CSV table of C-alpha atoms and ligand atoms in Angstrom, one decimal:
chain,number,residue,atom,x,y,z
A,506,MET,CA,69.1,-22.0,114.5
A,507,SER,CA,70.0,-23.8,111.2
A,508,GLU,CA,73.4,-23.9,109.6
A,509,THR,CA,72.5,-20.9,107.5
A,510,ASP,CA,70.4,-18.8,109.9
A,511,GLY,CA,72.0,-16.1,111.9
A,512,PRO,CA,71.6,-16.2,115.7
A,513,GLY,CA,70.1,-13.3,117.6
A,514,PRO,CA,72.6,-11.0,119.4
A,515,ASP,CA,72.2,-12.7,122.7
A,516,ALA,CA,72.1,-16.3,121.4
A,517,VAL,CA,75.6,-16.2,120.0
A,518,GLN,CA,77.5,-19.3,121.0
A,519,THR,CA,81.1,-19.4,119.7
A,520,LEU,CA,81.0,-23.2,119.7
A,521,ARG,CA,78.4,-25.8,120.6
A,522,TRP,CA,78.2,-29.5,120.5
A,523,VAL,CA,74.9,-30.7,119.0
A,524,GLY,CA,73.4,-34.0,120.0
A,525,ASP,CA,74.9,-36.9,122.0
A,526,ILE,CA,78.3,-38.5,121.8
A,527,ASP,CA,77.7,-39.3,118.1
A,528,GLY,CA,76.7,-35.7,117.4
A,529,HIS,CA,78.8,-32.9,115.9
A,530,LEU,CA,80.3,-29.5,116.6
A,531,LYS,CA,78.9,-26.2,115.4
A,532,LEU,CA,80.9,-23.0,115.5
A,533,ILE,CA,80.4,-19.5,114.4
A,534,ASP,CA,82.4,-18.9,111.2
A,535,GLN,CA,84.3,-15.9,112.3
A,536,THR,CA,85.8,-15.2,108.9
A,537,LEU,CA,82.3,-14.0,107.9
A,538,LEU,CA,81.7,-11.6,110.7
A,539,PRO,CA,80.4,-8.9,111.0
A,540,ARG,CA,78.7,-9.1,107.6
A,541,GLU,CA,77.1,-12.4,108.4
A,542,CYS,CA,76.7,-14.5,111.6
A,543,ARG,CA,76.5,-18.0,110.4
A,544,GLU,CA,77.5,-21.4,111.9
A,545,VAL,CA,79.5,-24.0,110.3
A,546,ALA,CA,79.0,-27.7,111.1
A,547,CYS,CA,82.1,-29.8,111.8
A,548,ARG,CA,81.3,-33.5,111.4
A,549,ASP,CA,84.9,-34.8,111.2
A,550,VAL,CA,88.3,-34.0,112.5
A,551,GLU,CA,89.5,-32.6,109.1
A,552,THR,CA,86.8,-29.9,109.2
A,553,VAL,CA,87.8,-28.9,112.7
A,554,TRP,CA,91.5,-28.7,111.6
A,555,GLU,CA,90.5,-26.5,108.6
A,556,ALA,CA,88.3,-24.3,110.8
A,557,ILE,CA,91.2,-23.7,113.2
A,558,ARG,CA,93.8,-23.2,110.5
A,559,SER,CA,91.7,-20.7,108.6
A,560,LEU,CA,90.6,-18.8,111.7
A,561,ARG,CA,86.9,-19.7,111.4
A,562,VAL,CA,87.4,-20.5,115.1
A,563,ARG,CA,90.2,-18.5,116.7
A,564,GLY,CA,91.4,-17.1,120.0
A,565,ALA,CA,93.5,-19.3,122.3
A,566,PRO,CA,90.7,-20.8,124.6
A,567,ALA,CA,88.3,-21.3,121.7
A,568,ILE,CA,91.0,-23.2,119.7
A,569,GLY,CA,91.6,-25.5,122.7
A,570,ILE,CA,87.9,-26.3,123.0
A,571,ALA,CA,87.5,-26.9,119.3
A,572,ALA,CA,90.5,-29.2,119.4
A,573,ALA,CA,89.0,-31.2,122.3
A,574,TYR,CA,85.8,-31.7,120.3
A,575,GLY,CA,87.9,-32.5,117.3
A,576,VAL,CA,89.4,-35.5,119.1
A,577,CYS,CA,85.8,-36.7,119.8
A,578,LEU,CA,85.0,-36.5,116.1
A,579,GLY,CA,88.2,-38.2,115.2
A,580,MET,CA,87.4,-41.1,117.5
A,581,GLN,CA,83.7,-41.5,116.6
A,582,ASP,CA,84.2,-44.7,114.6
A,583,GLY,CA,86.7,-46.1,117.1
A,584,SER,CA,84.5,-48.0,119.6
A,585,GLU,CA,84.7,-51.3,117.8
A,586,GLU,CA,88.5,-51.2,117.4
A,587,SER,CA,91.0,-53.1,119.5
A,588,PRO,CA,92.7,-51.0,122.3
A,589,GLU,CA,95.9,-51.0,120.2
A,590,ARG,CA,94.1,-49.6,117.1
A,591,PHE,CA,92.1,-47.2,119.2
A,592,PHE,CA,95.2,-45.7,120.8
A,593,ALA,CA,97.1,-45.6,117.6
A,594,ARG,CA,94.2,-43.6,116.0
A,595,LEU,CA,94.0,-41.3,119.1
A,596,HIS,CA,97.7,-40.5,118.7
A,597,GLN,CA,97.2,-39.8,115.0
A,598,VAL,CA,94.2,-37.5,115.6
A,599,ARG,CA,96.2,-35.7,118.3
A,600,GLU,CA,99.2,-35.1,116.1
A,601,PHE,CA,97.0,-34.0,113.2
A,602,LEU,CA,95.2,-31.3,115.4
A,603,ALA,CA,98.4,-30.2,117.0
A,604,GLY,CA,99.6,-29.2,113.5
A,605,SER,CA,96.8,-26.8,112.9
A,606,ARG,CA,98.4,-23.7,114.6
A,607,PRO,CA,101.5,-23.5,116.7
A,608,THR,CA,101.3,-20.5,119.1
A,609,ALA,CA,98.3,-20.7,121.3
A,610,VAL,CA,99.2,-23.2,124.0
A,611,ASN,CA,95.6,-23.8,124.9
A,612,LEU,CA,95.5,-26.1,121.8
A,613,PHE,CA,98.2,-28.3,123.3
A,614,THR,CA,96.9,-28.1,126.8
A,615,ALA,CA,93.5,-29.4,125.7
A,616,LEU,CA,95.0,-32.1,123.5
A,617,ASN,CA,97.3,-33.3,126.2
A,618,ARG,CA,94.4,-33.4,128.7
A,619,MET,CA,92.3,-35.5,126.3
A,620,GLN,CA,95.2,-37.9,125.7
A,621,GLY,CA,96.0,-38.0,129.4
A,622,ARG,CA,92.4,-39.0,130.2
A,623,ALA,CA,92.5,-41.8,127.7
A,624,ALA,CA,95.8,-43.1,129.0
A,625,GLU,CA,94.5,-43.0,132.6
A,626,LEU,CA,91.7,-45.4,131.6
A,627,ARG,CA,93.7,-47.7,129.3
A,628,ALA,CA,94.3,-50.5,131.8
A,629,VAL,CA,90.8,-50.6,133.2
A,630,ARG,CA,88.4,-49.7,130.3
A,631,GLY,CA,87.7,-50.6,126.7
A,632,PRO,CA,87.5,-48.3,123.7
A,633,PRO,CA,83.7,-47.6,124.0
A,634,GLU,CA,84.1,-46.4,127.6
A,635,ILE,CA,87.2,-44.4,126.8
A,636,ARG,CA,85.4,-42.7,124.0
A,637,GLN,CA,82.6,-41.8,126.4
A,638,ALA,CA,85.2,-40.4,128.8
A,639,LEU,CA,86.8,-38.3,126.1
A,640,TRP,CA,83.5,-36.7,125.2
A,641,GLU,CA,82.9,-35.9,128.8
A,642,GLU,CA,86.4,-34.4,129.1
A,643,ALA,CA,85.8,-32.2,126.0
A,644,ARG,CA,82.5,-31.0,127.6
A,645,ALA,CA,84.3,-30.3,130.9
A,646,ILE,CA,87.0,-28.3,129.1
A,647,HIS,CA,84.3,-26.2,127.4
A,648,GLU,CA,82.4,-25.7,130.7
A,649,GLU,CA,85.5,-24.9,132.7
A,650,ASP,CA,86.4,-22.2,130.2
A,651,ARG,CA,83.0,-20.5,130.8
A,652,ALA,CA,83.7,-20.4,134.5
A,653,MET,CA,87.3,-19.2,134.0
A,654,CYS,CA,86.2,-16.3,131.8
A,655,ARG,CA,83.5,-15.1,134.3
A,656,ALA,CA,86.1,-15.4,137.1
A,657,ILE,CA,88.6,-13.3,135.1
A,658,GLY,CA,86.0,-10.6,134.8
A,659,ARG,CA,85.3,-10.7,138.5
A,660,GLN,CA,89.0,-10.6,139.4
A,661,GLY,CA,89.9,-7.7,137.2
A,662,ALA,CA,86.9,-5.4,136.9
A,663,HIS,CA,88.2,-3.2,139.7
A,664,LEU,CA,91.2,-2.2,137.6
A,665,LEU,CA,89.0,-0.3,135.3
A,666,GLY,CA,87.7,2.9,136.9
A,667,ASP,CA,84.7,5.1,136.1
A,668,GLY,CA,85.2,7.3,133.1
A,669,MET,CA,88.3,5.5,131.8
A,670,GLY,CA,89.3,5.0,128.2
A,671,VAL,CA,90.5,1.5,127.6
A,672,LEU,CA,92.4,0.3,124.6
A,673,THR,CA,92.2,-3.3,123.4
A,674,HIS,CA,93.8,-5.2,120.5
A,675,CYS,CA,92.6,-8.1,118.4
A,676,ASN,CA,89.7,-10.0,119.9
A,677,ALA,CA,89.9,-11.5,123.4
A,678,GLY,CA,86.1,-11.6,123.9
A,679,GLY,CA,83.4,-14.2,123.8
A,680,LEU,CA,84.3,-15.1,120.2
A,681,ALA,CA,87.8,-16.1,121.3
A,682,THR,CA,86.5,-18.2,124.2
A,683,SER,CA,83.5,-20.3,125.2
A,684,GLU,CA,81.8,-17.0,126.0
A,685,TYR,CA,82.5,-13.6,127.8
A,686,GLY,CA,86.2,-13.5,126.9
A,687,THR,CA,89.3,-12.6,128.9
A,688,ALA,CA,90.4,-9.0,128.1
A,689,LEU,CA,86.8,-8.1,127.3
A,690,ALA,CA,85.6,-10.0,130.4
A,691,LEU,CA,87.1,-7.1,132.5
A,692,ILE,CA,85.3,-4.6,130.4
A,693,TYR,CA,82.0,-6.6,130.5
A,694,ALA,CA,82.2,-7.1,134.2
A,695,ALA,CA,83.0,-3.4,134.9
A,696,HIS,CA,80.2,-2.4,132.7
A,697,GLU,CA,77.7,-4.7,134.5
A,698,GLN,CA,78.8,-3.1,137.7
A,699,GLY,CA,77.9,0.3,136.4
A,700,THR,CA,81.4,1.6,135.6
A,701,ARG,CA,81.3,3.9,132.6
A,702,LEU,CA,84.1,3.0,130.1
A,703,HIS,CA,84.9,4.0,126.6
A,704,VAL,CA,86.7,1.3,124.6
A,705,PHE,CA,89.2,2.1,121.8
A,706,VAL,CA,89.4,-0.8,119.5
A,707,ASP,CA,92.6,-1.4,117.4
A,708,GLU,CA,91.5,-2.7,114.0
A,709,THR,CA,94.3,-5.3,114.1
A,710,ARG,CA,95.8,-5.8,110.7
A,711,PRO,CA,96.2,-8.0,108.8
A,712,LEU,CA,93.0,-10.0,109.6
A,713,LEU,CA,91.1,-7.2,111.3
A,714,GLN,CA,89.9,-9.1,114.4
A,715,GLY,CA,89.5,-5.8,116.2
A,716,ALA,CA,87.4,-4.1,113.6
A,717,ARG,CA,85.4,-7.2,112.5
A,718,LEU,CA,85.0,-9.0,115.9
A,719,THR,CA,85.7,-6.8,118.9
A,720,ALA,CA,83.8,-3.8,117.6
A,721,TRP,CA,80.9,-6.1,116.7
A,722,GLU,CA,80.9,-7.8,120.2
A,723,LEU,CA,81.1,-4.4,122.0
A,724,ALA,CA,78.2,-3.1,119.9
A,725,GLN,CA,76.1,-6.2,120.9
A,726,HIS,CA,76.8,-5.3,124.5
A,727,HIS,CA,76.0,-1.6,124.0
A,728,ILE,CA,79.4,-0.6,125.3
A,729,PRO,CA,80.6,2.8,123.9
A,730,SER,CA,83.6,2.2,121.6
A,731,THR,CA,85.7,3.8,119.0
A,732,LEU,CA,87.5,2.0,116.2
A,733,ILE,CA,91.0,3.2,115.3
A,734,CYS,CA,93.7,2.0,112.9
A,735,ASP,CA,96.6,0.3,114.7
A,736,SER,CA,98.9,3.2,113.7
A,737,MET,CA,96.7,5.7,115.7
A,738,ALA,CA,97.3,4.2,119.2
A,739,ALA,CA,100.3,6.5,120.0
A,740,GLN,CA,98.4,9.7,119.1
A,741,VAL,CA,95.3,8.6,121.0
A,742,MET,CA,97.4,7.9,124.1
A,743,ARG,CA,99.2,11.2,123.7
A,744,GLU,CA,95.8,13.0,123.6
A,745,GLY,CA,95.1,11.5,127.1
A,746,ARG,CA,92.2,9.4,126.0
A,747,ILE,CA,93.6,6.0,127.2
A,748,GLN,CA,93.9,5.2,130.9
A,749,ALA,CA,94.5,1.4,130.5
A,750,VAL,CA,95.4,-1.1,127.9
A,751,VAL,CA,94.0,-4.7,128.2
A,752,THR,CA,94.8,-7.6,125.9
A,753,GLY,CA,94.5,-11.3,126.0
A,754,ALA,CA,97.3,-13.8,125.5
A,755,ASP,CA,98.1,-16.9,123.4
A,756,ARG,CA,101.0,-18.2,125.5
A,757,ILE,CA,102.7,-16.9,128.6
A,758,ALA,CA,106.1,-18.2,129.6
A,759,ALA,CA,107.2,-18.8,133.2
A,760,ASN,CA,108.8,-15.4,133.5
A,761,GLY,CA,105.6,-13.6,132.2
A,762,ASP,CA,106.8,-12.9,128.7
A,763,THR,CA,103.5,-13.0,126.7
A,764,ALA,CA,102.7,-14.0,123.1
A,765,ASN,CA,99.6,-12.3,121.7
A,766,LYS,CA,98.4,-11.0,118.4
A,767,ILE,CA,101.0,-9.1,116.3
A,768,GLY,CA,101.0,-5.5,117.4
A,769,THR,CA,100.6,-6.2,121.1
A,770,TYR,CA,104.3,-5.7,121.9
A,771,GLY,CA,104.3,-2.2,120.2
A,772,LEU,CA,101.2,-1.2,122.3
A,773,ALA,CA,102.9,-2.3,125.5
A,774,VAL,CA,105.9,-0.2,124.7
A,775,LEU,CA,103.7,2.8,123.9
A,776,ALA,CA,101.7,2.3,127.1
A,777,HIS,CA,105.0,2.2,129.0
A,778,ALA,CA,106.2,5.4,127.3
A,779,HIS,CA,103.0,7.2,128.3
A,780,GLY,CA,102.8,5.9,131.8
A,781,ILE,CA,99.6,3.9,131.1
A,782,PRO,CA,99.1,0.5,132.8
A,783,PHE,CA,99.2,-2.5,130.4
A,784,TYR,CA,97.3,-5.5,131.5
A,785,VAL,CA,97.1,-9.1,130.2
A,786,ALA,CA,94.0,-11.1,131.0
A,787,ALA,CA,94.3,-14.9,130.5
A,788,PRO,CA,93.1,-18.2,132.0
A,789,SER,CA,95.6,-20.5,133.7
A,790,THR,CA,95.4,-22.7,130.5
A,791,THR,CA,97.3,-20.1,128.6
A,792,PHE,CA,100.5,-20.4,130.8
A,793,ASP,CA,103.3,-22.6,129.6
A,794,LEU,CA,105.5,-23.0,132.6
A,795,GLU,CA,107.8,-25.3,130.6
A,796,LEU,CA,109.1,-22.3,128.8
A,797,GLU,CA,111.5,-20.1,130.8
A,798,HIS,CA,111.0,-17.0,128.6
A,799,GLY,CA,109.3,-15.6,125.5
A,800,ASP,CA,112.0,-16.3,123.0
A,801,GLN,CA,111.1,-20.0,123.3
A,802,ILE,CA,107.5,-19.4,122.2
A,803,PRO,CA,106.9,-20.6,118.6
A,804,ILE,CA,105.5,-17.8,116.4
A,805,GLU,CA,103.1,-18.7,113.7
A,806,GLN,CA,104.1,-17.4,110.2
A,807,ARG,CA,101.1,-17.0,107.9
A,808,GLY,CA,100.7,-16.5,104.2
A,809,ALA,CA,101.6,-13.4,102.1
A,810,ALA,CA,98.0,-12.9,100.9
A,811,GLU,CA,96.9,-11.8,104.3
A,812,VAL,CA,99.2,-8.8,104.0
A,813,THR,CA,99.0,-8.1,100.3
A,814,GLU,CA,95.2,-8.2,100.3
A,815,VAL,CA,92.5,-6.6,102.4
A,816,LEU,CA,89.2,-8.5,102.4
A,817,GLY,CA,90.1,-10.2,99.1
A,818,GLN,CA,91.2,-7.0,97.3
A,819,ALA,CA,94.9,-6.6,96.3
A,820,VAL,CA,96.6,-3.6,98.0
A,821,ALA,CA,100.2,-4.3,97.0
A,822,PRO,CA,102.1,-5.0,93.8
A,823,ASP,CA,102.3,-8.6,92.6
A,824,GLY,CA,105.3,-10.5,93.8
A,825,ILE,CA,106.3,-8.1,96.7
A,826,GLU,CA,108.1,-9.9,99.5
A,827,VAL,CA,106.1,-10.2,102.6
A,828,TYR,CA,106.8,-11.1,106.3
A,829,ASN,CA,103.7,-12.1,108.3
A,830,PRO,CA,104.3,-13.3,111.8
A,831,ALA,CA,100.8,-13.7,113.4
A,832,PHE,CA,102.0,-13.0,117.0
A,833,ASP,CA,104.7,-11.1,118.9
A,834,VAL,CA,106.1,-11.4,122.4
A,835,THR,CA,105.7,-8.7,125.0
A,836,PRO,CA,108.5,-8.8,127.6
A,837,SER,CA,107.1,-9.1,131.1
A,838,ARG,CA,108.6,-5.9,132.3
A,839,TYR,CA,106.0,-3.9,130.2
A,840,ILE,CA,103.1,-5.8,131.8
A,841,ARG,CA,101.7,-4.1,134.9
A,842,ALA,CA,99.6,-7.0,136.0
A,843,MET,CA,98.0,-10.3,134.8
A,844,ILE,CA,94.5,-11.2,135.5
A,845,THR,CA,93.7,-14.9,135.8
A,846,GLU,CA,90.7,-16.8,137.1
A,847,ARG,CA,92.8,-17.5,140.2
A,848,GLY,CA,93.7,-13.9,141.0
A,849,VAL,CA,95.7,-10.9,139.9
A,850,LEU,CA,99.4,-11.4,139.4
A,851,PHE,CA,101.2,-8.3,140.5
A,852,PRO,CA,104.0,-7.8,140.1
A,853,VAL,CA,104.5,-10.0,137.1
A,854,ASN,CA,107.4,-12.3,137.9
A,855,GLU,CA,108.2,-16.0,137.9
A,856,SER,CA,107.7,-16.7,141.5
A,857,ARG,CA,104.3,-15.0,141.6
A,858,ILE,CA,103.3,-16.8,138.4
A,859,ARG,CA,104.4,-20.2,139.7
A,860,ALA,CA,102.6,-19.6,143.0
A,861,VAL,CA,99.3,-18.7,141.4
A,862,VAL,CA,99.1,-20.9,138.3
A,863,GLY,CA,101.8,-23.4,138.8
B,1448,MRU,O1,95.0,-15.2,115.3
B,1448,MRU,P1,94.0,-15.2,116.4
B,1448,MRU,O2,92.8,-14.4,116.0
B,1448,MRU,O3,93.6,-16.6,116.9
B,1448,MRU,O4,94.7,-14.4,117.6
B,1448,MRU,C1,94.0,-14.3,118.8
B,1448,MRU,C2,94.7,-13.4,119.8
B,1448,MRU,O5,95.8,-13.0,119.7
B,1448,MRU,C3,93.9,-13.2,121.1
B,1448,MRU,O6,94.2,-12.0,121.7
B,1448,MRU,C4,94.3,-14.3,122.1
B,1448,MRU,O7,94.1,-15.6,121.5
B,1448,MRU,C5,93.6,-14.2,123.4
B,1448,MRU,S1,91.9,-14.8,123.2
B,1448,MRU,C6,91.1,-14.7,124.7
């Protein structure tokens, strides 16, 4: 597949490293989907930063993987440096990538892991070997995510029964991870086991990850689905079409409060009001046990144009004041269960969370 060719439906790889340690990262440019499935090549850390910032690569686990590879790119010229210069540059690269987006903790988990690996080797290895170890660490982060997503599917598929209508928000599928997804992993795994589901997909304004990405992914997997505007969820629930809501997460505090795409909190309240279980599916890398509760989670604020425009077309008067938080926090009391690669957390509370993912 070239940088301009589109991959076939089953060949889609959200991110892939091309070549050896001196190679580069390729990722599907998600801003172009579903019109075009094209990869963008990242040959330096600045391109990775821009891809994360502009949501060419997005979704908490995928951001973490991209950042790990971003460190490798940032250190590609570092082998000849003195250990002092090498570590100063590593620190700079880490800080630069950490500034790309603030909410998804997977970004910081991956960066800390990369830095930790280098620190571990500092006393006994030189820059060339440490650079090699960093590349291997990034590949391990990528591979581990594949395994975690499959395990989340296995752990949670039984929660979705035959004939259920399932509502999901944003995109927590293969595009948001290495492959297979988190919330969509439950749906894919249940589907593979022969469970018949009908998925309702929230379009997810302002950036339409539901309409552009989730609806596309579900179509690739031939899973029956219906696209709705975000404002339709209450009516669809009231009509009895939804038996479960499943979303992903960007950061989960120790008490279970969960940051996810803006609109998730409202859905959880609606599900509660209609007696519908609300599930969060996420790998252990999305938990931030240093935060006691959700008010401590940093919420990314994005530009006004995302709200005043739809796909580049103005839909609001010039100069209108805009508020555009990219995420909201769902209090843990609205979350029936959490599905992780290590098991299902039920009930959702701090002791259960610390026991399973601590
Ligand atoms: O702004 P985005 O598209 O990166 O937001 C993504 C989400 O909110 C996802 O639901 C979350 O990252 C979980 S991905 C498995």
